[in-house]
CSV table of C-alpha atoms in Angstrom, one decimal:
chain,number,residue,atom,x,y,z
A,1,MET,CA,147.5,69.7,0.4
A,2,LYS,CA,149.1,70.5,-2.9
A,3,ASN,CA,150.5,74.1,-2.8
A,4,LYS,CA,153.8,73.9,-4.5
A,5,GLU,CA,153.9,74.6,-8.2
A,6,LEU,CA,156.3,72.6,-10.2
A,7,LYS,CA,157.2,73.1,-13.8
A,8,ILE,CA,158.4,70.1,-15.7
A,9,LEU,CA,160.5,70.5,-18.9
A,10,LEU,CA,160.1,67.2,-20.7
A,11,SER,CA,163.0,66.4,-23.0
A,12,ALA,CA,162.2,65.1,-26.5
A,13,PRO,CA,163.3,62.9,-28.1
A,14,ARG,CA,163.7,60.6,-25.1
A,15,GLY,CA,163.2,56.9,-24.4
A,16,PHE,CA,163.0,54.0,-26.9
A,17,CYS,CA,165.2,54.2,-30.0
A,18,ALA,CA,164.5,52.2,-33.2
A,19,GLY,CA,167.1,49.5,-32.3
A,20,VAL,CA,165.4,48.9,-28.9
A,21,GLU,CA,161.9,48.8,-30.4
A,22,ARG,CA,163.1,46.3,-33.0
A,23,ALA,CA,164.7,44.1,-30.4
A,24,ILE,CA,161.6,43.9,-28.2
A,25,GLU,CA,159.5,43.2,-31.2
A,26,ILE,CA,161.8,40.4,-32.2
A,27,VAL,CA,161.4,38.7,-28.8
A,28,GLU,CA,157.6,39.2,-28.9
A,29,LYS,CA,157.3,37.9,-32.5
A,30,SER,CA,159.6,34.9,-31.7
A,31,ILE,CA,157.3,33.9,-28.8
A,32,GLU,CA,154.3,34.2,-31.2
A,33,LYS,CA,156.0,32.2,-33.9
A,34,TYR,CA,157.8,29.5,-31.8
A,35,GLY,CA,155.7,29.5,-28.7
A,36,ALA,CA,157.2,29.9,-25.2
A,37,PRO,CA,159.8,29.6,-23.9
A,38,VAL,CA,162.3,31.4,-26.2
A,39,TYR,CA,165.7,32.1,-24.8
A,40,VAL,CA,167.5,35.4,-24.9
A,41,ARG,CA,171.2,35.6,-24.5
A,42,HIS,CA,171.9,38.6,-22.2
A,43,GLU,CA,169.3,41.2,-21.3
A,44,ILE,CA,167.6,42.1,-24.6
A,45,VAL,CA,168.0,45.7,-23.7
A,46,HIS,CA,169.3,47.2,-20.4
A,47,ASN,CA,166.0,47.8,-18.6
A,48,LYS,CA,164.5,45.8,-15.8
A,49,PHE,CA,160.9,46.7,-16.6
A,50,VAL,CA,161.3,45.5,-20.2
A,51,VAL,CA,163.1,42.4,-19.2
A,52,ASP,CA,160.5,41.5,-16.6
A,53,ASP,CA,157.6,42.1,-19.0
A,54,LEU,CA,159.2,39.8,-21.6
A,55,ARG,CA,159.9,37.2,-19.0
A,56,ASN,CA,156.2,37.2,-18.1
A,57,LYS,CA,155.4,36.6,-21.8
A,58,GLY,CA,157.7,33.6,-22.0
A,59,ALA,CA,161.3,34.7,-22.5
A,60,ILE,CA,164.1,33.1,-20.5
A,61,PHE,CA,167.2,35.2,-20.1
A,62,VAL,CA,170.6,33.5,-20.0
A,63,GLU,CA,174.2,34.8,-20.2
A,64,GLU,CA,175.6,31.9,-22.2
A,65,LEU,CA,174.2,29.3,-24.6
A,66,GLU,CA,175.6,26.5,-22.4
A,67,GLU,CA,172.9,27.4,-19.8
A,68,ILE,CA,170.1,26.5,-22.2
A,69,LYS,CA,168.9,23.1,-21.3
A,70,ASP,CA,166.5,22.5,-24.2
A,71,LYS,CA,168.6,23.3,-27.3
A,72,SER,CA,165.6,22.7,-29.5
A,73,ARG,CA,164.2,26.1,-28.4
A,74,PRO,CA,165.1,29.3,-30.3
A,75,VAL,CA,167.6,31.8,-28.9
A,76,ILE,CA,167.7,35.5,-29.5
A,77,PHE,CA,170.9,37.6,-29.4
A,78,SER,CA,170.5,41.0,-27.6
A,79,ALA,CA,170.4,44.4,-29.3
A,80,HIS,CA,174.0,45.0,-28.1
A,81,GLY,CA,175.5,42.5,-30.5
A,82,VAL,CA,177.5,39.3,-29.9
A,83,PRO,CA,181.0,38.1,-30.7
A,84,LYS,CA,181.3,36.1,-34.0
A,85,LYS,CA,181.8,32.9,-32.0
A,86,ILE,CA,178.2,32.9,-30.6
A,87,PRO,CA,176.3,32.3,-33.8
A,88,GLU,CA,178.9,29.7,-34.7
A,89,ASP,CA,178.3,28.0,-31.4
A,90,ALA,CA,174.5,28.1,-31.9
A,91,LYS,CA,175.0,26.5,-35.3
A,92,ASN,CA,177.1,23.7,-33.7
A,93,TYR,CA,174.3,23.2,-31.2
A,94,LYS,CA,171.9,23.1,-34.2
A,95,MET,CA,169.9,25.8,-32.5
A,96,THR,CA,167.5,28.2,-34.2
A,97,TYR,CA,168.7,31.7,-33.5
A,98,VAL,CA,167.4,35.2,-34.2
A,99,ASP,CA,169.8,38.1,-34.2
A,100,ALA,CA,168.3,41.3,-32.6
A,101,THR,CA,171.6,43.2,-32.8
A,102,CYS,CA,170.8,46.9,-33.5
A,103,PRO,CA,171.5,47.6,-37.2
A,104,LEU,CA,173.8,50.6,-36.2
A,105,VAL,CA,175.9,48.2,-34.1
A,106,SER,CA,176.0,45.7,-37.0
A,107,LYS,CA,177.3,48.5,-39.2
A,108,VAL,CA,180.2,49.1,-36.8
A,109,HIS,CA,180.9,45.3,-36.9
A,110,ARG,CA,181.1,45.3,-40.7
A,111,GLU,CA,183.2,48.4,-40.7
A,112,ALA,CA,185.7,46.8,-38.2
A,113,GLU,CA,185.8,43.6,-40.3
A,114,ASN,CA,186.4,45.6,-43.6
A,115,LEU,CA,189.2,47.6,-42.0
A,116,TYR,CA,190.8,44.5,-40.6
A,117,LYS,CA,190.6,42.8,-44.1
A,118,ALA,CA,192.2,46.0,-45.5
A,119,GLY,CA,195.2,45.4,-43.3
A,120,TYR,CA,194.4,47.8,-40.4
A,121,HIS,CA,195.1,47.2,-36.7
A,122,LEU,CA,192.0,48.5,-34.9
A,123,ILE,CA,191.3,50.6,-31.8
A,124,LEU,CA,187.8,50.5,-30.3
A,125,ILE,CA,186.9,53.5,-28.2
A,126,GLY,CA,184.4,52.3,-25.6
A,127,HIS,CA,183.8,50.9,-22.1
A,128,GLN,CA,185.3,47.7,-21.0
A,129,ASN,CA,182.9,44.8,-20.3
A,130,HIS,CA,180.0,46.6,-22.0
A,131,PRO,CA,178.2,43.9,-24.1
A,132,GLU,CA,178.5,46.0,-27.2
A,133,VAL,CA,182.3,46.3,-26.7
A,134,ILE,CA,182.6,42.6,-26.2
A,135,GLY,CA,180.5,42.0,-29.3
A,136,THR,CA,182.5,44.4,-31.5
A,137,MET,CA,185.9,43.1,-30.3
A,138,GLY,CA,184.6,39.6,-30.8
A,139,GLN,CA,184.2,40.2,-34.6
A,140,LEU,CA,188.0,40.1,-35.1
A,141,PRO,CA,190.8,37.7,-34.2
A,142,LYS,CA,192.4,38.2,-30.7
A,143,GLY,CA,195.1,40.8,-30.7
A,144,SER,CA,193.9,42.6,-33.8
A,145,ILE,CA,191.7,45.1,-31.9
A,146,ASP,CA,192.5,47.1,-28.8
A,147,LEU,CA,190.2,48.9,-26.4
A,148,ILE,CA,190.8,52.5,-25.4
A,149,GLN,CA,188.5,53.9,-22.7
A,150,ASN,CA,189.8,57.4,-21.9
A,151,GLU,CA,192.4,60.1,-22.8
A,152,ASP,CA,195.0,58.6,-20.5
A,153,GLU,CA,194.9,55.3,-22.3
A,154,ALA,CA,195.0,57.1,-25.6
A,155,LYS,CA,198.1,59.0,-24.4
A,156,GLN,CA,199.8,55.8,-23.3
A,157,TYR,CA,198.8,53.7,-26.3
A,158,ASN,CA,201.7,52.0,-27.9
A,159,PHE,CA,201.5,52.5,-31.7
A,160,GLU,CA,203.4,49.9,-33.6
A,161,LYS,CA,205.6,51.5,-36.1
A,162,ASP,CA,204.8,49.8,-39.4
A,163,LYS,CA,201.1,49.1,-38.8
A,164,LYS,CA,198.2,50.9,-40.4
A,165,ILE,CA,195.8,52.0,-37.6
A,166,ALA,CA,192.1,52.7,-37.7
A,167,PHE,CA,189.5,53.3,-34.9
A,168,VAL,CA,185.8,52.7,-34.4
A,169,THR,CA,183.6,53.7,-31.5
A,170,GLN,CA,180.9,52.2,-29.2
A,171,THR,CA,177.6,53.5,-30.6
A,172,THR,CA,176.2,54.6,-27.2
A,173,LEU,CA,179.0,57.1,-26.6
A,174,SER,CA,178.3,60.7,-27.7
A,175,VAL,CA,180.5,62.9,-29.9
A,176,ASP,CA,181.5,64.7,-26.6
A,177,ASP,CA,182.5,61.4,-25.0
A,178,THR,CA,184.8,60.5,-27.8
A,179,LYS,CA,186.1,63.8,-29.2
A,180,ASP,CA,189.0,64.3,-26.7
A,181,ILE,CA,190.2,60.7,-27.1
A,182,ILE,CA,190.1,61.0,-30.9
A,183,GLN,CA,192.0,64.3,-30.7
A,184,VAL,CA,194.8,62.6,-28.7
A,185,LEU,CA,195.0,59.6,-31.1
A,186,LYS,CA,195.1,61.9,-34.2
A,187,LYS,CA,197.8,64.1,-32.6
A,188,ARG,CA,199.9,61.1,-31.7
A,189,HIS,CA,199.3,59.3,-35.0
A,190,PRO,CA,198.1,61.7,-37.8
A,191,GLU,CA,197.6,58.8,-40.3
A,192,ILE,CA,195.0,57.1,-38.1
A,193,ARG,CA,191.9,56.3,-40.0
A,194,GLY,CA,188.5,57.2,-38.5
A,195,PRO,CA,185.1,55.7,-39.4
A,196,SER,CA,183.8,56.6,-42.9
A,197,LYS,CA,180.6,57.9,-41.3
A,198,LYS,CA,180.1,58.8,-37.6
A,199,ASP,CA,179.5,55.6,-35.7
A,200,ILE,CA,177.7,57.5,-32.9
A,201,CYS,CA,174.1,56.4,-32.9
A,202,TYR,CA,171.5,59.0,-34.0
A,203,ALA,CA,169.4,58.3,-30.8
A,204,THR,CA,172.4,58.9,-28.5
A,205,THR,CA,173.1,62.2,-30.2
A,206,ASN,CA,169.5,63.4,-30.3
A,207,ARG,CA,168.8,62.5,-26.6
A,208,GLN,CA,171.9,64.2,-25.5
A,209,MET,CA,171.2,67.3,-27.5
A,210,ALA,CA,167.7,67.5,-26.1
A,211,VAL,CA,169.0,67.3,-22.6
A,212,LYS,CA,171.7,69.9,-23.2
A,213,ASN,CA,169.0,72.2,-24.6
A,214,ILE,CA,167.0,72.3,-21.4
A,215,ALA,CA,169.4,71.4,-18.5
A,216,LYS,CA,170.6,74.9,-17.9
A,217,LYS,CA,167.1,76.1,-17.2
A,218,CYS,CA,166.4,73.3,-14.6
A,219,ASP,CA,167.0,73.3,-10.8
A,220,LEU,CA,167.0,69.5,-10.9
A,221,PHE,CA,167.2,67.0,-13.7
A,222,PHE,CA,166.0,63.3,-13.7
A,223,VAL,CA,166.9,60.6,-16.2
A,224,ILE,CA,164.7,57.6,-16.1
A,225,GLY,CA,166.8,54.5,-16.9
A,226,SER,CA,168.7,51.5,-15.6
A,227,ARG,CA,172.0,51.7,-13.9
A,228,ASN,CA,173.6,49.3,-16.4
A,229,SER,CA,172.3,51.4,-19.3
A,230,SER,CA,175.3,53.2,-20.8
A,231,ASN,CA,173.3,55.8,-22.6
A,232,SER,CA,171.1,56.6,-19.5
A,233,VAL,CA,174.2,57.1,-17.3
A,234,ARG,CA,175.7,59.4,-20.0
A,235,LEU,CA,172.5,61.5,-20.1
A,236,VAL,CA,173.0,62.3,-16.4
A,237,GLU,CA,176.6,63.4,-17.0
A,238,VAL,CA,175.4,65.5,-20.0
A,239,ALA,CA,172.8,67.3,-17.8
A,240,LYS,CA,175.4,68.0,-15.2
A,241,LYS,CA,177.9,69.3,-17.7
A,242,SER,CA,175.3,71.4,-19.4
A,243,GLY,CA,174.4,73.4,-16.3
A,244,CYS,CA,172.3,71.3,-14.0
A,245,GLU,CA,174.6,70.1,-11.2
A,246,ASN,CA,171.7,68.3,-9.5
A,247,SER,CA,171.1,65.6,-12.0
A,248,LEU,CA,170.1,62.1,-11.0
A,249,LEU,CA,169.3,58.7,-12.5
A,250,ILE,CA,166.0,57.2,-11.5
A,251,HIS,CA,166.1,53.4,-11.7
A,252,SER,CA,163.9,50.6,-10.5
A,253,GLN,CA,165.2,50.8,-6.9
A,254,SER,CA,165.2,54.6,-6.7
A,255,GLU,CA,163.3,56.5,-4.0
A,256,ILE,CA,162.0,59.8,-5.4
A,257,PRO,CA,164.0,62.6,-3.7
A,258,TYR,CA,161.0,64.7,-2.7
A,259,ASP,CA,163.1,66.9,-0.4
A,260,LEU,CA,165.2,68.0,-3.4
A,261,ILE,CA,162.0,68.5,-5.5
A,262,GLU,CA,160.5,70.6,-2.8
A,263,LYS,CA,163.4,73.1,-3.2
A,264,SER,CA,163.1,73.2,-7.0
A,265,ASN,CA,160.8,75.2,-9.3
A,266,ILE,CA,161.8,73.7,-12.6
A,267,ILE,CA,162.7,70.1,-13.1
A,268,GLY,CA,163.9,68.4,-16.3
A,269,ILE,CA,163.0,64.8,-17.3
A,270,SER,CA,164.5,62.6,-19.9
A,271,SER,CA,164.8,58.8,-20.3
A,272,GLY,CA,167.4,56.5,-21.7
A,273,ALA,CA,167.0,54.7,-25.1
A,274,SER,CA,166.0,51.4,-23.4
A,275,ALA,CA,163.5,53.0,-21.0
A,276,PRO,CA,159.8,52.6,-21.9
A,277,GLU,CA,157.6,55.7,-21.8
A,278,ILE,CA,155.3,54.2,-19.1
A,279,LEU,CA,158.2,54.7,-16.6
A,280,VAL,CA,158.2,58.4,-17.4
A,281,ASP,CA,154.4,58.6,-17.1
A,282,ASN,CA,154.5,56.7,-13.7
A,283,PHE,CA,157.2,59.1,-12.4
A,284,ILE,CA,155.2,62.2,-13.5
A,285,ASN,CA,152.0,60.8,-11.9
A,286,GLU,CA,153.8,60.3,-8.6
A,287,LEU,CA,154.8,64.0,-8.7
A,288,LYS,CA,151.2,65.0,-9.5
A,289,HIS,CA,150.1,63.5,-6.2
A,290,ARG,CA,152.2,66.1,-4.3
A,291,PHE,CA,152.6,69.1,-6.6
A,292,ILE,CA,150.7,71.3,-8.9
A,293,VAL,CA,152.4,70.2,-12.1
A,294,SER,CA,152.7,71.9,-15.4
A,295,ILE,CA,154.5,70.1,-18.3
A,296,ASP,CA,156.2,71.7,-21.2
A,297,GLU,CA,157.6,69.2,-23.8
A,298,VAL,CA,160.6,70.6,-25.5
A,299,GLU,CA,161.3,68.7,-28.7
A,300,ILE,CA,164.5,69.5,-30.7
A,301,ILE,CA,164.1,67.0,-33.6
A,302,LYS,CA,161.5,64.6,-34.9
A,303,GLU,CA,162.7,61.0,-35.1
A,304,ASN,CA,161.2,58.7,-37.7
A,305,VAL,CA,163.8,55.9,-37.9
A,306,VAL,CA,162.3,52.4,-38.1
A,307,PHE,CA,164.3,49.2,-38.3
A,308,LYS,CA,162.5,46.1,-39.8
A,309,VAL,CA,162.5,42.8,-38.0
A,310,PRO,CA,164.1,39.8,-39.7
A,311,LYS,CA,162.0,38.3,-42.5
A,312,LYS,CA,161.8,34.9,-40.8
A,313,LEU,CA,159.5,36.4,-38.1
A,314,ASN,CA,157.0,38.0,-40.5
């Protein structure tokens, strides 16, 4: 018997960004062009549903090129970007490769390289072991770029006297995530050079603004996304900071917390940049089995960014 009314505020924009859409399309078009299997180095995007779907279509996911037994098959590099060494290794193996690095990540790579060539020592603000961070640090020779993850590390960072210093940031961190760290760095080293344009990706910014916009009105907030998706985890933090303490990540192993939903009148829903819309639809359909649901989609900005796939796949 449905008797509880539940209002859903659906955050928009949410879900797939242009870089993720392009990466998935690259895998699908590669399978069309080269036949199955094609190999993908690292999860193409951080979402189990997407990875499983592509696996069913003929993609084989590996962490390193060495794992690929049949080197005559093409390999695709994930949207997060790869260290410089990886395309070089692929060439040495005489492998066909397709680079699905998000163009916004590639932009940071080029920026880091240009700053390095201009004589700067680099700082990357980001999360250790995230594939994007590994890829960006791998654009430059060892020792010429340092990672700073938080304010404490910024406070303790040892600035070498006679070096010109510049910083770049991981794209999936928001302006809020990086501003305190940047403040510390600028205070300690006023000559530090920042990126020419903001490196934060438009999709990260838009999704976080959309969540901020509705979180304070919600009793409970859900972000649909994977546990290893940096931007999904951030969205949960943003919802909490913006006034909805009860904010949770819903991932592939999650049980829906009906007990908490029972006590709520308004719930917010968003999804990370690598989460397909079908997961949001499935989640809402589950709620409709138990509650009388009304949905209000709250859009703060229209996104019309499209990134083209590499010419060789057309």
